[in-house]
Short mmCIF file of C-alpha atoms in Angstrom, two decimals:
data_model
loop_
_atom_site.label_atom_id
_atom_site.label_comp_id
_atom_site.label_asym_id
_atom_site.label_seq_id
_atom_site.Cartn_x
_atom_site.Cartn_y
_atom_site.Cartn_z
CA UNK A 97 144.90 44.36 9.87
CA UNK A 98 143.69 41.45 11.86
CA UNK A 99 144.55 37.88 11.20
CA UNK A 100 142.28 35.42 9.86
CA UNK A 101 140.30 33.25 11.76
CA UNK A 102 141.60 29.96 13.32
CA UNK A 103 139.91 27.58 11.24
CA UNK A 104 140.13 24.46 14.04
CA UNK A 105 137.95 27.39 16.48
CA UNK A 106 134.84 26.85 14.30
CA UNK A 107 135.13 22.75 14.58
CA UNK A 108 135.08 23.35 18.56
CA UNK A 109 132.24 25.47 18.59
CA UNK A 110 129.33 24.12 20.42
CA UNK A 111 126.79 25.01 18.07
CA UNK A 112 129.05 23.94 15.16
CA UNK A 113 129.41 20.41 16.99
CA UNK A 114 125.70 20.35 17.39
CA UNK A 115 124.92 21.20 13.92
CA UNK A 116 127.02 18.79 12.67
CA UNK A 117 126.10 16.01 14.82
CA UNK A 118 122.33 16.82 14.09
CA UNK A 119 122.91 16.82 10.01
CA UNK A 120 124.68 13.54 10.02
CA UNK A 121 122.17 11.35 12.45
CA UNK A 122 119.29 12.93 9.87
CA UNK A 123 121.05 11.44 6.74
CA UNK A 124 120.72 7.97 8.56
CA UNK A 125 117.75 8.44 10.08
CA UNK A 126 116.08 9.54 7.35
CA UNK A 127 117.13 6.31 5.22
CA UNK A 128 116.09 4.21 8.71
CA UNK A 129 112.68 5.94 8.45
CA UNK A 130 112.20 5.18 4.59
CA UNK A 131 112.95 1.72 4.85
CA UNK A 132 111.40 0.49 8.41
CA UNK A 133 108.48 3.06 8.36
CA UNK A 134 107.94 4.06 4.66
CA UNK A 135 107.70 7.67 5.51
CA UNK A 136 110.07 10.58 4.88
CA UNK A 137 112.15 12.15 8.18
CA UNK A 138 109.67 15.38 8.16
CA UNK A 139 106.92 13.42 8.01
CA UNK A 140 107.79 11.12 10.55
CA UNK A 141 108.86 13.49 13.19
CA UNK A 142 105.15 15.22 12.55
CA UNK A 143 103.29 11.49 12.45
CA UNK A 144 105.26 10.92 15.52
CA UNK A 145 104.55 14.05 17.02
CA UNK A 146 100.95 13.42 16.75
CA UNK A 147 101.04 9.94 17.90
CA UNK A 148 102.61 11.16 21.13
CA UNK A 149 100.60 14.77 21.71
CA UNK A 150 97.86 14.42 19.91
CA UNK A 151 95.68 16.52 19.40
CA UNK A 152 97.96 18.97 18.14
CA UNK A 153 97.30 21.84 15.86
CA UNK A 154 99.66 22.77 13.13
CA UNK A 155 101.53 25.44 15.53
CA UNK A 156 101.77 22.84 18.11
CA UNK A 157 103.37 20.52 15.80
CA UNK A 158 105.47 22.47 14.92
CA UNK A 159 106.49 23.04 18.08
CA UNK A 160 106.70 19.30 18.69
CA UNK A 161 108.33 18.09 16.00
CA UNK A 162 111.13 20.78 15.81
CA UNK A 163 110.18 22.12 12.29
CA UNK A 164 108.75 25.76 10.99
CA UNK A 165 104.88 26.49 10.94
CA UNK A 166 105.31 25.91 6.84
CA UNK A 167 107.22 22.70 7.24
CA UNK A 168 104.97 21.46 9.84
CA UNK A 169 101.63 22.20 7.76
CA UNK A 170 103.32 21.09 4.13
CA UNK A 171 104.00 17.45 6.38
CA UNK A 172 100.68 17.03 8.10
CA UNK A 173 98.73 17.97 4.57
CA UNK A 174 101.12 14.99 3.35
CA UNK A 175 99.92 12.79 6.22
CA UNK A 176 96.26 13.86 5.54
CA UNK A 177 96.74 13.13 1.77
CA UNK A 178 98.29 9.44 2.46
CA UNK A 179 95.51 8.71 4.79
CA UNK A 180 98.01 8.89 8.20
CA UNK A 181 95.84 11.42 9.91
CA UNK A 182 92.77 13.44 10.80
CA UNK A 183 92.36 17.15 9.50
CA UNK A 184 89.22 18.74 12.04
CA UNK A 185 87.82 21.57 12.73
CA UNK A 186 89.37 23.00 16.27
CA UNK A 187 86.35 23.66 18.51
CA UNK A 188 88.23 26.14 19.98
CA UNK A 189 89.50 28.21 17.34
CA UNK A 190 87.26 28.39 14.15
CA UNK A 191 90.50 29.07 11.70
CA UNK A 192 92.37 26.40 13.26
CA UNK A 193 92.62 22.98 12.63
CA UNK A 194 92.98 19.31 14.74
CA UNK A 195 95.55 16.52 13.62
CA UNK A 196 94.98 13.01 15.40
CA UNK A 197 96.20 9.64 14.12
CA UNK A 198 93.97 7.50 11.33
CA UNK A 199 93.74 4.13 12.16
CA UNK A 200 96.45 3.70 9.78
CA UNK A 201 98.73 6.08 11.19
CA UNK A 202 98.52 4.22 14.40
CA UNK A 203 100.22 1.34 12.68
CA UNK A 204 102.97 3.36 11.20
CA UNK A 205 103.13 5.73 14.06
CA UNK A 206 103.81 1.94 16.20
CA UNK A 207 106.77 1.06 13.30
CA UNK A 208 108.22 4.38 13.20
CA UNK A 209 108.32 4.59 17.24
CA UNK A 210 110.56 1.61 16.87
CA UNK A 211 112.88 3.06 14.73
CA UNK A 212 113.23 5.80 16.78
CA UNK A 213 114.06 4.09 19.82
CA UNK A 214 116.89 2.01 17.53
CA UNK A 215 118.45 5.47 16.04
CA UNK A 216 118.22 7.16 19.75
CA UNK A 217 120.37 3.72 21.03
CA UNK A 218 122.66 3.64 18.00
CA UNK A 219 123.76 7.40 18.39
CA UNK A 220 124.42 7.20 22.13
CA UNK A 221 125.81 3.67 21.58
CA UNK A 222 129.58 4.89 21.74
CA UNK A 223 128.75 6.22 25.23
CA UNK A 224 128.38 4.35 28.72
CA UNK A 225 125.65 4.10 31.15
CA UNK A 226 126.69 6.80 32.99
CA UNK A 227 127.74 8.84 29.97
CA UNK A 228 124.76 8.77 28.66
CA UNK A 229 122.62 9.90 32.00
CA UNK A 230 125.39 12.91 31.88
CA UNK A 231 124.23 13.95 28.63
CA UNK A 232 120.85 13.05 29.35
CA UNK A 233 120.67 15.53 31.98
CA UNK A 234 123.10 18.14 30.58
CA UNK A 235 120.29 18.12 27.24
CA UNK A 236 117.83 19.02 29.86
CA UNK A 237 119.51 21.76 30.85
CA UNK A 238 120.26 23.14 27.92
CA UNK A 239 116.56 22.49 26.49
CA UNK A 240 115.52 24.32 29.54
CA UNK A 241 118.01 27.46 29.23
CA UNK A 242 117.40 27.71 25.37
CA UNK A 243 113.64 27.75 26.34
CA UNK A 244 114.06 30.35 28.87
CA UNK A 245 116.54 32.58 26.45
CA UNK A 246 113.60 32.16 23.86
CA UNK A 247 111.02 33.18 25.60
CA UNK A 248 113.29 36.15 27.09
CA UNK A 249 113.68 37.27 23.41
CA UNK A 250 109.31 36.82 22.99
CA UNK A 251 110.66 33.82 20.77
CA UNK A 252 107.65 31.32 22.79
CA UNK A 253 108.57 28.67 20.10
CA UNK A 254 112.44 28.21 20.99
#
């Protein structure tokens, strides 16, 4: 009979750590993004997204903004329907679709940008100068070897 897990194991995990950390910057982010922006966290990180890649299709936003191919489409129709963005034809792929900014999406886009760069500061904010180009560069890193790992497994979207 083997003995049960050591509960304190699961708190040091890495990805447990990670999870967490990512779950409770979203809860205030998402309330920053509602009441500087006056757009919902999905919906920002895909307005955002296309602000800084555009054009993207839906796959590529997905990619972009970190979400599934159904959470990523469900978000840009949202955009679309609220007059954010730009639903086109791709020239290059006659099922696919285009997403650039509407005018006014570039105005949001510019407010939500801001509040971005204010949640980014206030999470590393506990950390100094040269904690924070550690972590900078470890993230890279890991980005990188997650990417690699993903693509290893024909996961291309990783």
């Amino acid at each position: 009979m083997s003995s049960p897990p050591d509960p304190v194991s699961l708190e040091r995990m890495f990805t447990h750590r990670l999870h967490t950390l990512s779950k409770l910057t979203d809860r205030l982010t998402q309330g920053a993004y509602l009441s500087d922006a006056g757009i919902a966290l999905s919906e920002g990180r895909c307005l955002s997204a296309i602000g800084s890649f555009t054009p993207l299709s839906v796959k590529d936003l997905a990619y972009r903004a970190n979400l599934d191919k159904g959470q990523a489409s469900r978000a840009a129709q949202s955009l679309v329907d609220q007059g954010l963005v730009l639903k086109q034809a791709s020239a290059t792929d006659g099922r696919g679709v285009v997403l650039t900014l509407a005018p006014a999406g570039e105005a949001v886009c510019e407010r939500l940008m801001g509040v971005i760069g204010r949640r980014n500061d206030e999470i590393v904010s506990c950390l100094n100068a040269a904690e924070r180009a550690q972590l900078d560069h470890l993230l890279d890193r890991l980005v990188a070897h997650a990417r690699l790992a993903g693509e290893g497994a024909g996961d291309a979207d990783a």
